[in-house]
PDB file of C-alpha atoms in Angstrom:
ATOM      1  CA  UNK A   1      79.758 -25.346 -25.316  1.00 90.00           C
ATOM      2  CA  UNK A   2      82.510 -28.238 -24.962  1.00 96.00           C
ATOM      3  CA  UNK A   3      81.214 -31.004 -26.726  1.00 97.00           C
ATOM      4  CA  UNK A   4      81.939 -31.696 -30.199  1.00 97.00           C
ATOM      5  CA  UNK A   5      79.528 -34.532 -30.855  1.00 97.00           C
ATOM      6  CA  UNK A   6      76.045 -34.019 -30.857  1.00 96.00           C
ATOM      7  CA  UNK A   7      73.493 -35.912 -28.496  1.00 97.00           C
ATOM      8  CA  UNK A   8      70.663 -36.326 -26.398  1.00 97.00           C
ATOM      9  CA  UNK A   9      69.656 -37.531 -22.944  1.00 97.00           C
ATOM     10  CA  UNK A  10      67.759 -40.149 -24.626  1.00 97.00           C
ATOM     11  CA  UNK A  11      70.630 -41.525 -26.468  1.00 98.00           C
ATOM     12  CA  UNK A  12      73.359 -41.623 -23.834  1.00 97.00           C
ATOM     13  CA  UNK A  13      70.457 -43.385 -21.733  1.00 98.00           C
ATOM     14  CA  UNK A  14      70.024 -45.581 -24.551  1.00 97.00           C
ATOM     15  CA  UNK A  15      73.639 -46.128 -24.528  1.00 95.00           C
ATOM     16  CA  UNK A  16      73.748 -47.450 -20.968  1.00 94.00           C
ATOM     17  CA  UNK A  17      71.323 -50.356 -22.178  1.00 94.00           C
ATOM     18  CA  UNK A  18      72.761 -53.456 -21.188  1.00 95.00           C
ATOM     19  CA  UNK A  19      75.809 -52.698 -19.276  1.00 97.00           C
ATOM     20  CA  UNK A  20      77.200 -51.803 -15.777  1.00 97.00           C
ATOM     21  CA  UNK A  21      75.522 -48.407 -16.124  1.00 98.00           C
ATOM     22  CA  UNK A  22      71.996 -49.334 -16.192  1.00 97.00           C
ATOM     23  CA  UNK A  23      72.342 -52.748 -13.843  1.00 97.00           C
ATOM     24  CA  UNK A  24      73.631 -49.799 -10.834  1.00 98.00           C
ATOM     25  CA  UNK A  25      70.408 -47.836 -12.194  1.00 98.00           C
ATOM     26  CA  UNK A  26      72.437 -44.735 -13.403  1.00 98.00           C
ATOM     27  CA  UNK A  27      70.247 -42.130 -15.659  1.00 98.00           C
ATOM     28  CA  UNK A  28      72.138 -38.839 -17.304  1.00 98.00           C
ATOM     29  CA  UNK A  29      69.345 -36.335 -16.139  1.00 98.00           C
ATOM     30  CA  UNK A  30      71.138 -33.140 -17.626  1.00 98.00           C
ATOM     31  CA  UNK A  31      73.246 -32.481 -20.620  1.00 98.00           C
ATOM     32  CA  UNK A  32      74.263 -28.859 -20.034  1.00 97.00           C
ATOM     33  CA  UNK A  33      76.783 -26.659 -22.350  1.00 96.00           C
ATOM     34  CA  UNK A  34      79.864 -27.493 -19.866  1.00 96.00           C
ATOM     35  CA  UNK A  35      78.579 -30.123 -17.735  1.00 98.00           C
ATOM     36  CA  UNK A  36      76.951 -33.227 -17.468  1.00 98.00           C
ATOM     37  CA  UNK A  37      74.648 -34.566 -14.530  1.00 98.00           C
ATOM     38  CA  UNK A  38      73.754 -38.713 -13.987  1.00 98.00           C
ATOM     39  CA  UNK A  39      71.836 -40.328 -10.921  1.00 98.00           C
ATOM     40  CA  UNK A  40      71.844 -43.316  -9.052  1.00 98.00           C
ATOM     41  CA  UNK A  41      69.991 -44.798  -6.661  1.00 98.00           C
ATOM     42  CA  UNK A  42      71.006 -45.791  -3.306  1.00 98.00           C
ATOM     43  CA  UNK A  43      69.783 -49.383  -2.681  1.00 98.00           C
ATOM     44  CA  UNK A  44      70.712 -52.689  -3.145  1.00 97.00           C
ATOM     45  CA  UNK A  45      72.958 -52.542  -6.076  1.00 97.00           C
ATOM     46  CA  UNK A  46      74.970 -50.086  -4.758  1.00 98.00           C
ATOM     47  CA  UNK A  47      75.411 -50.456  -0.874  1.00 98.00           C
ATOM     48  CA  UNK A  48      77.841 -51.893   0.870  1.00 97.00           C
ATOM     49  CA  UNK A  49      76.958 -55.366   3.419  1.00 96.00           C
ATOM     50  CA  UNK A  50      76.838 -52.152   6.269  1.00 96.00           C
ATOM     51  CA  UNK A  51      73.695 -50.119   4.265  1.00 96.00           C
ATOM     52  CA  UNK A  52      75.925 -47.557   3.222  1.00 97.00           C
ATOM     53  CA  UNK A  53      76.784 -46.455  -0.493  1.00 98.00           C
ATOM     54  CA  UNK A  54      79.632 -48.662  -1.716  1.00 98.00           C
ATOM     55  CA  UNK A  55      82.489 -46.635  -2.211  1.00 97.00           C
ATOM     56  CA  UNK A  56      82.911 -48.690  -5.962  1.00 98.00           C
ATOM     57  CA  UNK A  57      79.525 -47.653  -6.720  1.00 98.00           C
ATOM     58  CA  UNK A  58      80.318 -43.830  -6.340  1.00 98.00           C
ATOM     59  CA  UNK A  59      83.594 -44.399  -8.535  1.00 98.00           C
ATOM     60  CA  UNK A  60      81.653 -46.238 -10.879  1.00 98.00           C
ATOM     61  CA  UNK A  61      79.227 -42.976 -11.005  1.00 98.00           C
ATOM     62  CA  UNK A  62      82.072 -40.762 -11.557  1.00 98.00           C
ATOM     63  CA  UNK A  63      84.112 -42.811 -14.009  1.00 98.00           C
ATOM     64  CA  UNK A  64      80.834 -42.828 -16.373  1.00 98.00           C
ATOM     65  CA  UNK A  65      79.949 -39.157 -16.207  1.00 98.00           C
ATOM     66  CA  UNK A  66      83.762 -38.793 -16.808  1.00 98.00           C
ATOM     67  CA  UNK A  67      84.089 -40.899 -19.518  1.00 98.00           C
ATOM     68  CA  UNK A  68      80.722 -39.998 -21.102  1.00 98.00           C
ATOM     69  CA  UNK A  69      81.647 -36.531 -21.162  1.00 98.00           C
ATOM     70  CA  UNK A  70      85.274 -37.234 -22.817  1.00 98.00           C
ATOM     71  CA  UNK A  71      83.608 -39.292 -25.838  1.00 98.00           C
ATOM     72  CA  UNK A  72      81.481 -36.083 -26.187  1.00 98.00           C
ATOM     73  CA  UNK A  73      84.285 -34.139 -26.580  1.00 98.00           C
ATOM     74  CA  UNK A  74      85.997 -36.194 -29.127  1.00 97.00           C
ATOM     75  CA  UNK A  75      85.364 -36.378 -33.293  1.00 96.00           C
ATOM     76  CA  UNK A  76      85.116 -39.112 -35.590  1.00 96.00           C
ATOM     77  CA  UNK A  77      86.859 -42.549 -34.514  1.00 97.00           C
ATOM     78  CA  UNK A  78      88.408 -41.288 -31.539  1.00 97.00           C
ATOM     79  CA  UNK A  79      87.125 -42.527 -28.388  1.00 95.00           C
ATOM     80  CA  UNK A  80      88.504 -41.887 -24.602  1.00 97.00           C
ATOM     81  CA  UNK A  81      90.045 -44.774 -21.674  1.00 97.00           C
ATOM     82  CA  UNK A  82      90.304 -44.195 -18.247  1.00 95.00           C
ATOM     83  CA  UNK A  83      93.983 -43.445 -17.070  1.00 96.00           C
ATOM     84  CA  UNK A  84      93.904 -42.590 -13.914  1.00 98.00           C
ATOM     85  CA  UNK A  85      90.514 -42.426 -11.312  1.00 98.00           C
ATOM     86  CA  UNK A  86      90.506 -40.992  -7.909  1.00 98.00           C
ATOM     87  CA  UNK A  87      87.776 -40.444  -5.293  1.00 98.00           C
ATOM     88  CA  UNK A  88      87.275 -38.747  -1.692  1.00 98.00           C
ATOM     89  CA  UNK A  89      84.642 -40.172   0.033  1.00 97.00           C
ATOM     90  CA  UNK A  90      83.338 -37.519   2.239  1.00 98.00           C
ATOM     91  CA  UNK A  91      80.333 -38.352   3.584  1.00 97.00           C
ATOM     92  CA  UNK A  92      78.087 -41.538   3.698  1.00 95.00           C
ATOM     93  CA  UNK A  93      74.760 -41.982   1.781  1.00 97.00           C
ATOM     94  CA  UNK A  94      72.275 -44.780   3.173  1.00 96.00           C
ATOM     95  CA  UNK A  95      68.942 -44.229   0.882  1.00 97.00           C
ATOM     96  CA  UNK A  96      67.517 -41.970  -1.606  1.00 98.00           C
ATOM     97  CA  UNK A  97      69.361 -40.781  -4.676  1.00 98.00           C
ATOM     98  CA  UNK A  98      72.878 -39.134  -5.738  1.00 98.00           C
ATOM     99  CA  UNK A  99      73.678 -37.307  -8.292  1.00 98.00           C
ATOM    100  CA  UNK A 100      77.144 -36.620 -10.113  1.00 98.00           C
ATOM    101  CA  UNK A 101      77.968 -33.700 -11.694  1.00 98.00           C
ATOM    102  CA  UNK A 102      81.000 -33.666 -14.333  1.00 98.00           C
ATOM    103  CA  UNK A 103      82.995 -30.473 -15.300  1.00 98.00           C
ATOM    104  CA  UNK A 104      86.122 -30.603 -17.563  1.00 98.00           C
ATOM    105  CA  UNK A 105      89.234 -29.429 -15.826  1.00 98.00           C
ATOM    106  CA  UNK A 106      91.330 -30.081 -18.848  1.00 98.00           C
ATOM    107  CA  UNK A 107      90.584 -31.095 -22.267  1.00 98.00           C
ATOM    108  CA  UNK A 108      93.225 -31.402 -24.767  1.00 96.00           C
ATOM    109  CA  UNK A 109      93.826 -33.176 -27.946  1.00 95.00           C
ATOM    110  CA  UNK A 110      95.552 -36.436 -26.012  1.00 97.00           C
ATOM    111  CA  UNK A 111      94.290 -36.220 -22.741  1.00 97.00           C
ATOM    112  CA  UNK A 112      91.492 -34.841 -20.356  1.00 98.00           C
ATOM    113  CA  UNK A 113      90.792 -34.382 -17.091  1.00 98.00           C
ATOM    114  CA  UNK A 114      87.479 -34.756 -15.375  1.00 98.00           C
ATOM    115  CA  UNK A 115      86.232 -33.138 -12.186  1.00 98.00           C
ATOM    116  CA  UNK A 116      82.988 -35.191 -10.787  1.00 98.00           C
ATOM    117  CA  UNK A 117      81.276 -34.602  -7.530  1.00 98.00           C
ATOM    118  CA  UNK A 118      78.460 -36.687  -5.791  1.00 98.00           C
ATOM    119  CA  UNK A 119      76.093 -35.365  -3.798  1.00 98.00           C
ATOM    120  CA  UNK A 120      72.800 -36.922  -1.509  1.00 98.00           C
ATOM    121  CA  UNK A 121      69.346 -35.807  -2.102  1.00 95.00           C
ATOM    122  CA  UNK A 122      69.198 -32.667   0.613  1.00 96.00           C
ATOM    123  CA  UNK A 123      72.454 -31.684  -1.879  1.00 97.00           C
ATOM    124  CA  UNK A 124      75.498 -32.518   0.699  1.00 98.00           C
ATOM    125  CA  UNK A 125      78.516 -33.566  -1.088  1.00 98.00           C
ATOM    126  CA  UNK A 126      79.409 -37.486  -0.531  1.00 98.00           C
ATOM    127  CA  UNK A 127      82.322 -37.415  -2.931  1.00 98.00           C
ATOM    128  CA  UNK A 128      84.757 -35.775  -5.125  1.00 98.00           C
ATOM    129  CA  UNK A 129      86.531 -37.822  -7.779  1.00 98.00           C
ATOM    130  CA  UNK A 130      89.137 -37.035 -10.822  1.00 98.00           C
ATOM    131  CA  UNK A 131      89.269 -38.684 -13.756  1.00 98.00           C
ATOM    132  CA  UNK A 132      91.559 -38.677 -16.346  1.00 98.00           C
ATOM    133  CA  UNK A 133      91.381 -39.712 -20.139  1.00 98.00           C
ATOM    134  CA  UNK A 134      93.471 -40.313 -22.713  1.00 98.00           C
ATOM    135  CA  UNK A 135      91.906 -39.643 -26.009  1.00 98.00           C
ATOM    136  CA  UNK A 136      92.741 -42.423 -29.038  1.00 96.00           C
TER     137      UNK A 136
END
């Protein structure tokens, strides 16, 4: 197991109260020993004026699951920020649900680097995205 901070679905959920997170309607639906999974819908938050999944709303997805997953990988007062986000949009998603999945590619005691890929409902991959941290 990666994470260093113990937690619960319900209280990274809980977390998202109030925020960007839960106004795009993204839930963390799995909390596994070296991953972490979030959903979001596709609808009228998160298209673009053209139906389709905004390409924001995907980074958005990714750059929560990424940044989620650093925190849980720190101790104490130390806390992660976004460096550097990337995303390849691969294919277009105009209803139903996504779903990210985050994997560490790098953790390390000043900086991480986050792998997170978005898929539609029938499990086709939309988007791959990096993210990278810097731990402080």
């Amino acid at each position: 197991m990666i994470w260093k901070r113990e937690t619960t679905l319900e209280a990274l959920n809980a977390m998202s109260a109030e925020n960007m997170v839960e106004h795009l309607g993204i839930v963390f639906t799995r909390l596994g020993d070296d991953e972490l999974e979030a959903t979001m819908p596709v609808d009228k938050r998160t298209v673009q004026p053209f139906g389709l999944l905004h390409g924001g709303a995907s980074v958005v997805l990714a750059e929560t699951l990424g940044s989620v997953a650093g925190y849980l990988c720190t101790e104490g007062e130390q806390h992660v920020v976004g460096l550097e986000v990337n995303a390849n949009h691969l294919r277009s998603a105009r209803s139903g649900v996504v779903r990210g999945v985050c994997r560490a590619v790098h953790v390390g005691r000043r900086h991480q680097v986050w792998q997170i890929e978005i898929s539609d409902d029938q499990g086709r991959l939309c988007c791959t995205s990096r993210l990278t941290t810097a731990v402080v």
